[in-house]
Amino acid sequence: MATKLRQTLFGNTIQVFSSDWTKAYFQFHEPFSDLAFTLQVGKGGVRSIQMAVQGSIIKYLLFTRKGKDCNFLSLCRLSKLDQDHTLAAVLAGTLWAAGAAQKATICLIAEDTYVAPTPGYSGDGFSERLQLFELSDKEATEKFIYDHLQCFKGEGCHGVILFLYSLIFSRTFERLQKELDVSTTHLLQPNAGGFLCRQAVLNLILTGRASPHIFNGCQKGKSQEILHGVLTRSDIGYLQWGKDTSEDDRLSQVGSMLKTPKLPVWLCNINGNYSVLFSTNRQLLSDWKVERLFDLYFYSGQPAQKKPAHLTIVIKPNFKNVSPLSTRWCYESDFFNLLIKNNYQSKCGQFSYL
């Protein structure tokens, strides 16, 4: 099991997680604060997973949670208990979706060692002690995670790795093998002494399927190989912009399944930096009249950000030669390009932000 898990992640059994991964866990900011609903995020590959989970947290708090106000102020009023219940619900929901709404498998670390290091397998001190718990009910999954929440949010608990392991086992190796393609044979890629998540990991969190690409459906690659994209519209969307990305590269363009999700929450990839963009208005993606004037909130996860950036978007008929206006926050031009490159416009015309 440990060998197959290592092969799925790294493509070999020798590599182990870097320190930024082993130290990462899920921790909210202070309750009853401007960032009470946001996670403290790390660097490197773990950041993309934490931000993808952050998108699910916002979706849950605004559009899924029952009996609560669904506005921005309600996000800032979370108590410590609210944060714990939210994290348990979101992790459980993500694993349940990965398990095709049939079961979820949760990985925890036991005291006993089940796998001994060999010349062909490098131990990391905790992956050899995994214990799996399979649950066949979504509510039971949420309760189990809540009862063991310290395993995901405690310092030194390897919480992000345990979530990734649980995600893989919930999806199953068999399903992953069918969903990946020749462009993505394993889930992580080496980068600057650490590891970054491939798109398949993010799509698994966002859609419940480990699709390696962001276009719609299946397309043929440069060598006529079949590449797998996103098959259905997701609850949470995905937008990306990079300075070196070619607009002529059709395989790198975000498809409508991710660009226009069911709910107004997007995981954003701006030059490799992950963040979350969202609106509190559920009707934003279903009522064109709402698109004329609406608010967006942006959480970058940067340590200097003390509260989410608030943007008011105005769409004007025949508004030409749009250029970014001066703004107080750091992603001014990059964020504007993100929206432009992902063609965020309505039938009324182009947009500006105030």
mmCIF file of C-alpha atoms in Angstrom:
data_model
loop_
_atom_site.group_PDB
_atom_site.id
_atom_site.type_symbol
_atom_site.label_atom_id
_atom_site.label_comp_id
_atom_site.label_asym_id
_atom_site.label_seq_id
_atom_site.Cartn_x
_atom_site.Cartn_y
_atom_site.Cartn_z
ATOM 1 C CA MET A 1 0.000 0.000 0.000
ATOM 2 C CA ALA A 2 2.741 2.465 0.958
ATOM 3 C CA THR A 3 4.683 1.603 -2.204
ATOM 4 C CA LYS A 4 1.669 2.140 -4.447
ATOM 5 C CA LEU A 5 0.878 5.398 -2.691
ATOM 6 C CA ARG A 6 4.436 6.641 -3.224
ATOM 7 C CA GLN A 7 4.316 5.659 -6.908
ATOM 8 C CA THR A 8 1.032 7.523 -7.372
ATOM 9 C CA LEU A 9 2.433 10.680 -5.798
ATOM 10 C CA PHE A 10 6.041 10.806 -7.036
ATOM 11 C CA GLY A 11 6.316 8.211 -9.791
ATOM 12 C CA ASN A 12 8.886 6.316 -7.700
ATOM 13 C CA THR A 13 9.353 4.931 -4.181
ATOM 14 C CA ILE A 14 12.536 6.811 -3.297
ATOM 15 C CA GLN A 15 11.376 10.419 -3.022
ATOM 16 C CA VAL A 16 9.781 11.714 0.166
ATOM 17 C CA PHE A 17 7.917 14.896 1.041
ATOM 18 C CA SER A 18 9.931 18.072 1.598
ATOM 19 C CA SER A 19 9.763 19.964 4.882
ATOM 20 C CA ASP A 20 7.177 22.495 3.648
ATOM 21 C CA TRP A 21 4.820 19.547 3.147
ATOM 22 C CA THR A 22 5.513 17.711 6.416
ATOM 23 C CA LYS A 23 4.968 20.896 8.434
ATOM 24 C CA ALA A 24 1.702 21.900 6.723
ATOM 25 C CA TYR A 25 -1.722 21.600 8.350
ATOM 26 C CA PHE A 26 -5.099 23.347 8.272
ATOM 27 C CA GLN A 27 -5.292 26.337 10.590
ATOM 28 C CA PHE A 28 -7.776 29.207 10.515
ATOM 29 C CA HIS A 29 -6.967 32.787 11.350
ATOM 30 C CA GLU A 30 -8.284 34.233 14.580
ATOM 31 C CA PRO A 31 -12.044 33.800 15.143
ATOM 32 C CA PHE A 32 -14.275 36.899 15.087
ATOM 33 C CA SER A 33 -11.888 38.755 12.774
ATOM 34 C CA ASP A 34 -11.797 39.991 9.184
ATOM 35 C CA LEU A 35 -10.029 36.754 8.239
ATOM 36 C CA ALA A 36 -11.933 34.403 10.538
ATOM 37 C CA PHE A 37 -13.144 32.308 7.586
ATOM 38 C CA THR A 38 -9.719 31.975 5.963
ATOM 39 C CA LEU A 39 -6.918 29.460 6.356
ATOM 40 C CA GLN A 40 -3.336 30.377 7.058
ATOM 41 C CA VAL A 41 -1.528 29.052 4.020
ATOM 42 C CA GLY A 42 2.000 27.858 3.494
ATOM 43 C CA LYS A 43 4.405 27.957 0.572
ATOM 44 C CA GLY A 44 5.065 25.662 -2.339
ATOM 45 C CA GLY A 45 2.782 22.815 -3.289
ATOM 46 C CA VAL A 46 0.827 22.765 -0.035
ATOM 47 C CA ARG A 47 -0.458 26.259 -0.754
ATOM 48 C CA SER A 48 -2.459 25.089 -3.768
ATOM 49 C CA ILE A 49 -4.188 22.377 -1.717
ATOM 50 C CA GLN A 50 -4.915 24.751 1.167
ATOM 51 C CA MET A 51 -6.337 27.351 -1.222
ATOM 52 C CA ALA A 52 -8.487 24.757 -3.001
ATOM 53 C CA VAL A 53 -9.872 23.751 0.403
ATOM 54 C CA GLN A 54 -10.322 27.461 1.156
ATOM 55 C CA GLY A 55 -12.609 27.728 -1.854
ATOM 56 C CA SER A 56 -14.694 24.865 -0.483
ATOM 57 C CA ILE A 57 -14.824 26.579 2.921
ATOM 58 C CA ILE A 58 -16.258 29.739 1.352
ATOM 59 C CA LYS A 59 -18.729 27.690 -0.685
ATOM 60 C CA TYR A 60 -19.877 25.895 2.473
ATOM 61 C CA LEU A 61 -20.233 29.030 4.586
ATOM 62 C CA LEU A 62 -22.059 31.085 1.960
ATOM 63 C CA PHE A 63 -24.121 28.577 0.015
ATOM 64 C CA THR A 64 -24.293 25.182 1.767
ATOM 65 C CA ARG A 65 -24.483 25.757 5.521
ATOM 66 C CA LYS A 66 -28.064 25.745 6.751
ATOM 67 C CA GLY A 67 -29.675 28.130 9.193
ATOM 68 C CA LYS A 68 -27.000 30.830 8.934
ATOM 69 C CA ASP A 69 -26.763 34.239 7.294
ATOM 70 C CA CYS A 70 -25.141 34.155 3.861
ATOM 71 C CA ASN A 71 -23.323 37.478 3.668
ATOM 72 C CA PHE A 72 -19.787 38.714 4.022
ATOM 73 C CA LEU A 73 -20.218 39.885 7.605
ATOM 74 C CA SER A 74 -21.306 36.395 8.637
ATOM 75 C CA LEU A 75 -17.950 35.070 7.402
ATOM 76 C CA CYS A 76 -16.110 37.319 9.835
ATOM 77 C CA ARG A 77 -18.240 36.251 12.816
ATOM 78 C CA LEU A 78 -17.032 32.657 12.962
ATOM 79 C CA SER A 79 -16.254 31.334 16.414
ATOM 80 C CA LYS A 80 -13.629 28.677 17.151
ATOM 81 C CA LEU A 81 -16.400 26.070 17.264
ATOM 82 C CA ASP A 82 -17.759 27.289 13.922
ATOM 83 C CA GLN A 83 -14.307 26.974 12.395
ATOM 84 C CA ASP A 84 -13.927 23.390 13.609
ATOM 85 C CA HIS A 85 -17.348 22.335 12.329
ATOM 86 C CA THR A 86 -16.665 24.054 9.008
ATOM 87 C CA LEU A 87 -13.305 22.351 8.496
ATOM 88 C CA ALA A 88 -14.761 18.943 9.333
ATOM 89 C CA ALA A 89 -17.702 19.443 6.978
ATOM 90 C CA VAL A 90 -15.510 20.644 4.100
ATOM 91 C CA LEU A 91 -12.879 17.900 4.389
ATOM 92 C CA ALA A 92 -15.593 15.264 4.685
ATOM 93 C CA GLY A 93 -17.521 16.650 1.721
ATOM 94 C CA THR A 94 -14.412 16.694 -0.453
ATOM 95 C CA LEU A 95 -13.492 13.111 0.414
ATOM 96 C CA TRP A 96 -17.092 11.978 -0.053
ATOM 97 C CA ALA A 97 -17.169 13.507 -3.540
ATOM 98 C CA ALA A 98 -13.831 11.859 -4.373
ATOM 99 C CA GLY A 99 -15.363 8.545 -3.311
ATOM 100 C CA ALA A 100 -18.169 9.044 -5.872
ATOM 101 C CA ALA A 101 -20.684 9.705 -3.057
ATOM 102 C CA GLN A 102 -20.419 6.054 -2.049
ATOM 103 C CA LYS A 103 -17.676 5.980 0.561
ATOM 104 C CA ALA A 104 -14.757 7.922 1.986
ATOM 105 C CA THR A 105 -11.435 6.600 3.253
ATOM 106 C CA ILE A 106 -9.640 8.545 5.970
ATOM 107 C CA CYS A 107 -5.947 8.103 6.742
ATOM 108 C CA LEU A 108 -4.615 8.603 10.230
ATOM 109 C CA ILE A 109 -1.219 7.864 11.746
ATOM 110 C CA ALA A 110 -1.021 4.903 14.131
ATOM 111 C CA GLU A 111 1.650 4.107 16.699
ATOM 112 C CA ASP A 112 2.719 0.842 15.069
ATOM 113 C CA THR A 113 4.870 0.645 11.928
ATOM 114 C CA TYR A 114 3.360 -1.463 9.167
ATOM 115 C CA VAL A 115 5.993 -1.003 6.450
ATOM 116 C CA ALA A 116 9.729 -1.458 6.940
ATOM 117 C CA PRO A 117 12.165 0.598 4.803
ATOM 118 C CA THR A 118 13.900 -1.380 2.057
ATOM 119 C CA PRO A 119 16.639 -0.513 -0.471
ATOM 120 C CA GLY A 120 13.875 0.399 -2.934
ATOM 121 C CA TYR A 121 11.698 2.342 -0.490
ATOM 122 C CA SER A 122 12.657 5.396 1.559
ATOM 123 C CA GLY A 123 10.745 5.778 4.804
ATOM 124 C CA ASP A 124 9.578 9.161 6.070
ATOM 125 C CA GLY A 125 8.598 8.150 9.613
ATOM 126 C CA PHE A 126 4.816 8.445 9.250
ATOM 127 C CA SER A 127 3.673 6.993 5.918
ATOM 128 C CA GLU A 128 4.741 3.569 7.225
ATOM 129 C CA ARG A 129 2.263 3.954 10.102
ATOM 130 C CA LEU A 130 -0.918 4.728 8.178
ATOM 131 C CA GLN A 131 -4.209 3.336 9.370
ATOM 132 C CA LEU A 132 -7.222 3.483 7.036
ATOM 133 C CA PHE A 133 -10.845 4.011 8.081
ATOM 134 C CA GLU A 134 -13.533 3.443 5.457
ATOM 135 C CA LEU A 135 -16.942 5.047 5.963
ATOM 136 C CA SER A 136 -20.037 4.508 3.823
ATOM 137 C CA ASP A 137 -22.120 7.451 5.071
ATOM 138 C CA LYS A 138 -21.413 11.147 4.539
ATOM 139 C CA GLU A 139 -22.645 12.261 7.967
ATOM 140 C CA ALA A 140 -20.574 9.531 9.615
ATOM 141 C CA THR A 141 -17.549 10.749 7.647
ATOM 142 C CA GLU A 142 -18.034 14.291 8.910
ATOM 143 C CA LYS A 143 -18.445 13.105 12.505
ATOM 144 C CA PHE A 144 -15.341 10.916 12.277
ATOM 145 C CA ILE A 145 -13.232 13.797 10.969
ATOM 146 C CA TYR A 146 -14.627 16.151 13.613
ATOM 147 C CA ASP A 147 -13.732 13.627 16.326
ATOM 148 C CA HIS A 148 -10.186 13.381 14.904
ATOM 149 C CA LEU A 149 -9.868 16.981 13.739
ATOM 150 C CA GLN A 150 -6.625 17.495 15.636
ATOM 151 C CA CYS A 151 -5.018 15.060 13.184
ATOM 152 C CA PHE A 152 -5.601 17.598 10.417
ATOM 153 C CA LYS A 153 -5.314 20.948 12.193
ATOM 154 C CA GLY A 154 -2.687 20.287 14.851
ATOM 155 C CA GLU A 155 0.888 21.492 14.509
ATOM 156 C CA GLY A 156 3.194 18.596 13.609
ATOM 157 C CA CYS A 157 0.301 16.360 12.548
ATOM 158 C CA HIS A 158 1.126 16.324 8.780
ATOM 159 C CA GLY A 159 -2.486 17.402 8.246
ATOM 160 C CA VAL A 160 -2.247 18.396 4.566
ATOM 161 C CA ILE A 161 -0.445 15.168 3.669
ATOM 162 C CA LEU A 162 -3.030 13.073 5.542
ATOM 163 C CA PHE A 163 -5.785 14.872 3.638
ATOM 164 C CA LEU A 164 -4.005 14.187 0.333
ATOM 165 C CA TYR A 165 -3.555 10.520 1.279
ATOM 166 C CA SER A 166 -7.243 10.315 2.226
ATOM 167 C CA LEU A 167 -8.160 11.936 -1.086
ATOM 168 C CA ILE A 168 -6.190 9.313 -3.023
ATOM 169 C CA PHE A 169 -7.585 6.347 -1.103
ATOM 170 C CA SER A 170 -11.131 7.713 -1.361
ATOM 171 C CA ARG A 171 -10.781 8.081 -5.119
ATOM 172 C CA THR A 172 -9.027 4.656 -5.309
ATOM 173 C CA PHE A 173 -5.965 3.755 -7.349
ATOM 174 C CA GLU A 174 -8.172 2.138 -9.992
ATOM 175 C CA ARG A 175 -10.177 5.305 -10.672
ATOM 176 C CA LEU A 176 -7.041 7.446 -10.669
ATOM 177 C CA GLN A 177 -5.410 5.204 -13.257
ATOM 178 C CA LYS A 178 -8.401 5.646 -15.573
ATOM 179 C CA GLU A 179 -8.623 9.426 -15.092
ATOM 180 C CA LEU A 180 -4.936 10.273 -15.547
ATOM 181 C CA ASP A 181 -3.370 10.228 -19.014
ATOM 182 C CA VAL A 182 0.029 10.096 -20.684
ATOM 183 C CA SER A 183 0.705 13.728 -19.738
ATOM 184 C CA THR A 184 0.227 13.041 -16.016
ATOM 185 C CA THR A 185 1.292 9.662 -14.674
ATOM 186 C CA HIS A 186 1.703 10.821 -11.065
ATOM 187 C CA LEU A 187 0.293 13.641 -8.944
ATOM 188 C CA LEU A 188 3.290 15.704 -7.778
ATOM 189 C CA GLN A 189 6.196 17.247 -9.644
ATOM 190 C CA PRO A 190 9.609 18.307 -8.275
ATOM 191 C CA ASN A 191 10.242 22.041 -8.054
ATOM 192 C CA ALA A 192 13.055 23.978 -6.352
ATOM 193 C CA GLY A 193 13.757 21.292 -3.790
ATOM 194 C CA GLY A 194 10.072 20.677 -3.050
ATOM 195 C CA PHE A 195 7.001 19.408 -4.869
ATOM 196 C CA LEU A 196 4.128 21.118 -6.642
ATOM 197 C CA CYS A 197 0.674 19.677 -7.208
ATOM 198 C CA ARG A 198 -0.239 18.805 -10.749
ATOM 199 C CA GLN A 199 -3.605 20.008 -12.005
ATOM 200 C CA ALA A 200 -5.130 16.567 -11.378
ATOM 201 C CA VAL A 201 -4.882 17.094 -7.607
ATOM 202 C CA LEU A 202 -6.644 20.458 -7.760
ATOM 203 C CA ASN A 203 -9.354 19.144 -10.078
ATOM 204 C CA LEU A 204 -9.896 16.213 -7.728
ATOM 205 C CA ILE A 205 -10.577 18.664 -4.893
ATOM 206 C CA LEU A 206 -12.726 20.961 -7.035
ATOM 207 C CA THR A 207 -14.699 18.397 -9.059
ATOM 208 C CA GLY A 208 -14.259 14.996 -7.410
ATOM 209 C CA ARG A 209 -12.377 13.665 -10.464
ATOM 210 C CA ALA A 210 -8.607 13.698 -11.061
ATOM 211 C CA SER A 211 -8.766 15.242 -14.538
ATOM 212 C CA PRO A 212 -5.223 16.301 -15.530
ATOM 213 C CA HIS A 213 -6.332 19.274 -17.666
ATOM 214 C CA ILE A 214 -8.565 22.354 -17.444
ATOM 215 C CA PHE A 215 -10.269 22.259 -20.846
ATOM 216 C CA ASN A 216 -13.703 20.703 -21.372
ATOM 217 C CA GLY A 217 -13.992 17.004 -22.178
ATOM 218 C CA CYS A 218 -11.251 15.145 -24.021
ATOM 219 C CA GLN A 219 -8.889 16.571 -26.640
ATOM 220 C CA LYS A 220 -6.043 15.269 -28.750
ATOM 221 C CA GLY A 221 -2.531 16.348 -27.885
ATOM 222 C CA LYS A 222 0.280 17.263 -30.263
ATOM 223 C CA SER A 223 1.023 13.586 -30.904
ATOM 224 C CA GLN A 224 -2.675 12.733 -31.254
ATOM 225 C CA GLU A 225 -2.745 11.218 -27.781
ATOM 226 C CA ILE A 226 -6.044 11.490 -25.883
ATOM 227 C CA LEU A 227 -5.902 13.981 -23.011
ATOM 228 C CA HIS A 228 -8.509 14.145 -20.256
ATOM 229 C CA GLY A 229 -10.191 17.394 -19.238
ATOM 230 C CA VAL A 230 -13.151 18.351 -17.050
ATOM 231 C CA LEU A 231 -16.392 16.529 -17.850
ATOM 232 C CA THR A 232 -19.014 18.371 -15.798
ATOM 233 C CA ARG A 233 -19.615 21.860 -14.440
ATOM 234 C CA SER A 234 -18.169 22.167 -10.963
ATOM 235 C CA ASP A 235 -19.543 23.983 -7.914
ATOM 236 C CA ILE A 236 -16.263 25.894 -7.580
ATOM 237 C CA GLY A 237 -14.476 27.351 -10.581
ATOM 238 C CA TYR A 238 -10.889 27.817 -11.634
ATOM 239 C CA LEU A 239 -9.186 30.769 -13.356
ATOM 240 C CA GLN A 240 -5.573 31.175 -14.319
ATOM 241 C CA TRP A 241 -3.235 33.685 -15.876
ATOM 242 C CA GLY A 242 0.495 33.525 -16.464
ATOM 243 C CA LYS A 243 2.830 35.945 -18.153
ATOM 244 C CA ASP A 244 4.386 33.137 -20.193
ATOM 245 C CA THR A 245 1.148 31.409 -21.187
ATOM 246 C CA SER A 246 0.382 31.548 -24.889
ATOM 247 C CA GLU A 247 -3.166 32.424 -25.891
ATOM 248 C CA ASP A 248 -2.726 30.147 -28.914
ATOM 249 C CA ASP A 249 -2.175 27.092 -26.737
ATOM 250 C CA ARG A 250 -5.676 25.630 -26.665
ATOM 251 C CA LEU A 251 -4.718 22.985 -24.104
ATOM 252 C CA SER A 252 -3.806 25.650 -21.529
ATOM 253 C CA GLN A 253 -7.084 27.581 -21.823
ATOM 254 C CA VAL A 254 -9.642 27.201 -19.035
ATOM 255 C CA GLY A 255 -12.837 25.565 -20.303
ATOM 256 C CA SER A 256 -16.342 26.737 -19.481
ATOM 257 C CA MET A 257 -16.875 23.883 -17.002
ATOM 258 C CA LEU A 258 -14.375 25.544 -14.661
ATOM 259 C CA LYS A 259 -14.623 29.133 -15.858
ATOM 260 C CA THR A 260 -18.364 29.410 -15.152
ATOM 261 C CA PRO A 261 -19.071 27.192 -12.135
ATOM 262 C CA LYS A 262 -22.417 26.617 -10.436
ATOM 263 C CA LEU A 263 -21.475 28.993 -7.601
ATOM 264 C CA PRO A 264 -19.487 32.276 -7.693
ATOM 265 C CA VAL A 265 -16.294 30.943 -6.098
ATOM 266 C CA TRP A 266 -13.044 30.536 -8.041
ATOM 267 C CA LEU A 267 -9.646 29.125 -7.206
ATOM 268 C CA CYS A 268 -7.208 31.447 -9.004
ATOM 269 C CA ASN A 269 -3.725 30.693 -10.274
ATOM 270 C CA ILE A 270 -1.894 33.950 -11.017
ATOM 271 C CA ASN A 271 1.662 33.267 -12.154
ATOM 272 C CA GLY A 272 1.743 30.169 -9.954
ATOM 273 C CA ASN A 273 0.391 31.986 -6.866
ATOM 274 C CA TYR A 274 -2.903 30.544 -5.665
ATOM 275 C CA SER A 275 -5.736 32.633 -4.249
ATOM 276 C CA VAL A 276 -9.529 32.657 -4.038
ATOM 277 C CA LEU A 277 -12.032 35.008 -5.654
ATOM 278 C CA PHE A 278 -15.693 34.964 -4.653
ATOM 279 C CA SER A 279 -19.031 36.766 -4.565
ATOM 280 C CA THR A 280 -21.672 36.475 -1.870
ATOM 281 C CA ASN A 281 -24.460 36.694 -4.479
ATOM 282 C CA ARG A 282 -25.540 33.257 -5.685
ATOM 283 C CA GLN A 283 -27.372 34.837 -8.654
ATOM 284 C CA LEU A 284 -24.198 36.267 -10.184
ATOM 285 C CA LEU A 285 -23.816 33.347 -12.594
ATOM 286 C CA SER A 286 -27.490 32.897 -13.418
ATOM 287 C CA ASP A 287 -28.980 36.402 -13.780
ATOM 288 C CA TRP A 288 -27.436 38.734 -16.349
ATOM 289 C CA LYS A 289 -28.972 41.784 -14.659
ATOM 290 C CA VAL A 290 -26.823 41.112 -11.587
ATOM 291 C CA GLU A 291 -23.700 41.332 -13.757
ATOM 292 C CA ARG A 292 -24.100 45.049 -14.377
ATOM 293 C CA LEU A 293 -22.883 45.981 -10.907
ATOM 294 C CA PHE A 294 -21.582 43.488 -8.374
ATOM 295 C CA ASP A 295 -18.998 42.973 -5.639
ATOM 296 C CA LEU A 296 -16.153 40.503 -5.535
ATOM 297 C CA TYR A 297 -13.833 39.563 -2.676
ATOM 298 C CA PHE A 298 -10.278 38.344 -3.107
ATOM 299 C CA TYR A 299 -8.146 36.415 -0.602
ATOM 300 C CA SER A 300 -4.500 36.050 -1.577
ATOM 301 C CA GLY A 301 -3.234 34.337 1.570
ATOM 302 C CA GLN A 302 -0.255 36.668 1.720
ATOM 303 C CA PRO A 303 0.913 37.429 5.302
ATOM 304 C CA ALA A 304 0.533 41.168 4.650
ATOM 305 C CA GLN A 305 -3.168 40.824 3.825
ATOM 306 C CA LYS A 306 -5.207 41.773 6.888
ATOM 307 C CA LYS A 307 -8.618 41.474 5.249
ATOM 308 C CA PRO A 308 -9.958 40.298 1.877
ATOM 309 C CA ALA A 309 -9.722 42.819 -0.954
ATOM 310 C CA HIS A 310 -13.138 44.180 -1.958
ATOM 311 C CA LEU A 311 -13.750 45.019 -5.608
ATOM 312 C CA THR A 312 -16.818 46.565 -7.188
ATOM 313 C CA ILE A 313 -17.218 45.490 -10.817
ATOM 314 C CA VAL A 314 -19.134 47.764 -13.201
ATOM 315 C CA ILE A 315 -20.072 46.585 -16.686
ATOM 316 C CA LYS A 316 -20.766 49.405 -19.132
ATOM 317 C CA PRO A 317 -22.083 49.138 -22.706
ATOM 318 C CA ASN A 318 -19.478 49.922 -25.361
ATOM 319 C CA PHE A 319 -16.773 50.488 -22.759
ATOM 320 C CA LYS A 320 -13.565 50.338 -24.797
ATOM 321 C CA ASN A 321 -9.860 50.589 -24.147
ATOM 322 C CA VAL A 322 -10.223 49.346 -20.585
ATOM 323 C CA SER A 323 -7.186 49.817 -18.366
ATOM 324 C CA PRO A 324 -6.682 49.059 -14.669
ATOM 325 C CA LEU A 325 -7.541 51.914 -12.346
ATOM 326 C CA SER A 326 -5.431 52.722 -9.333
ATOM 327 C CA THR A 327 -6.115 50.456 -6.383
ATOM 328 C CA ARG A 328 -4.679 49.874 -2.938
ATOM 329 C CA TRP A 329 -3.972 46.181 -3.185
ATOM 330 C CA CYS A 330 -0.984 44.400 -4.639
ATOM 331 C CA TYR A 331 -2.479 42.288 -7.422
ATOM 332 C CA GLU A 332 -3.716 45.265 -9.469
ATOM 333 C CA SER A 333 -2.447 44.486 -12.996
ATOM 334 C CA ASP A 334 -2.130 40.719 -12.546
ATOM 335 C CA PHE A 335 -5.690 40.414 -11.279
ATOM 336 C CA PHE A 336 -7.046 42.554 -14.081
ATOM 337 C CA ASN A 337 -5.218 40.378 -16.599
ATOM 338 C CA LEU A 338 -6.633 37.280 -14.907
ATOM 339 C CA LEU A 339 -10.164 38.463 -15.635
ATOM 340 C CA ILE A 340 -9.331 39.646 -19.150
ATOM 341 C CA LYS A 341 -7.527 36.450 -20.155
ATOM 342 C CA ASN A 342 -10.393 34.317 -18.862
ATOM 343 C CA ASN A 343 -12.865 36.409 -20.876
ATOM 344 C CA TYR A 344 -14.951 37.490 -17.903
ATOM 345 C CA GLN A 345 -17.508 39.679 -19.624
ATOM 346 C CA SER A 346 -21.268 39.770 -20.019
ATOM 347 C CA LYS A 347 -23.512 40.347 -22.993
ATOM 348 C CA CYS A 348 -23.754 44.006 -22.003
ATOM 349 C CA GLY A 349 -20.140 44.788 -22.788
ATOM 350 C CA GLN A 350 -16.733 44.893 -21.181
ATOM 351 C CA PHE A 351 -16.007 45.701 -17.562
ATOM 352 C CA SER A 352 -13.946 47.909 -15.327
ATOM 353 C CA TYR A 353 -13.349 47.702 -11.612
ATOM 354 C CA LEU A 354 -13.532 50.514 -9.080
#
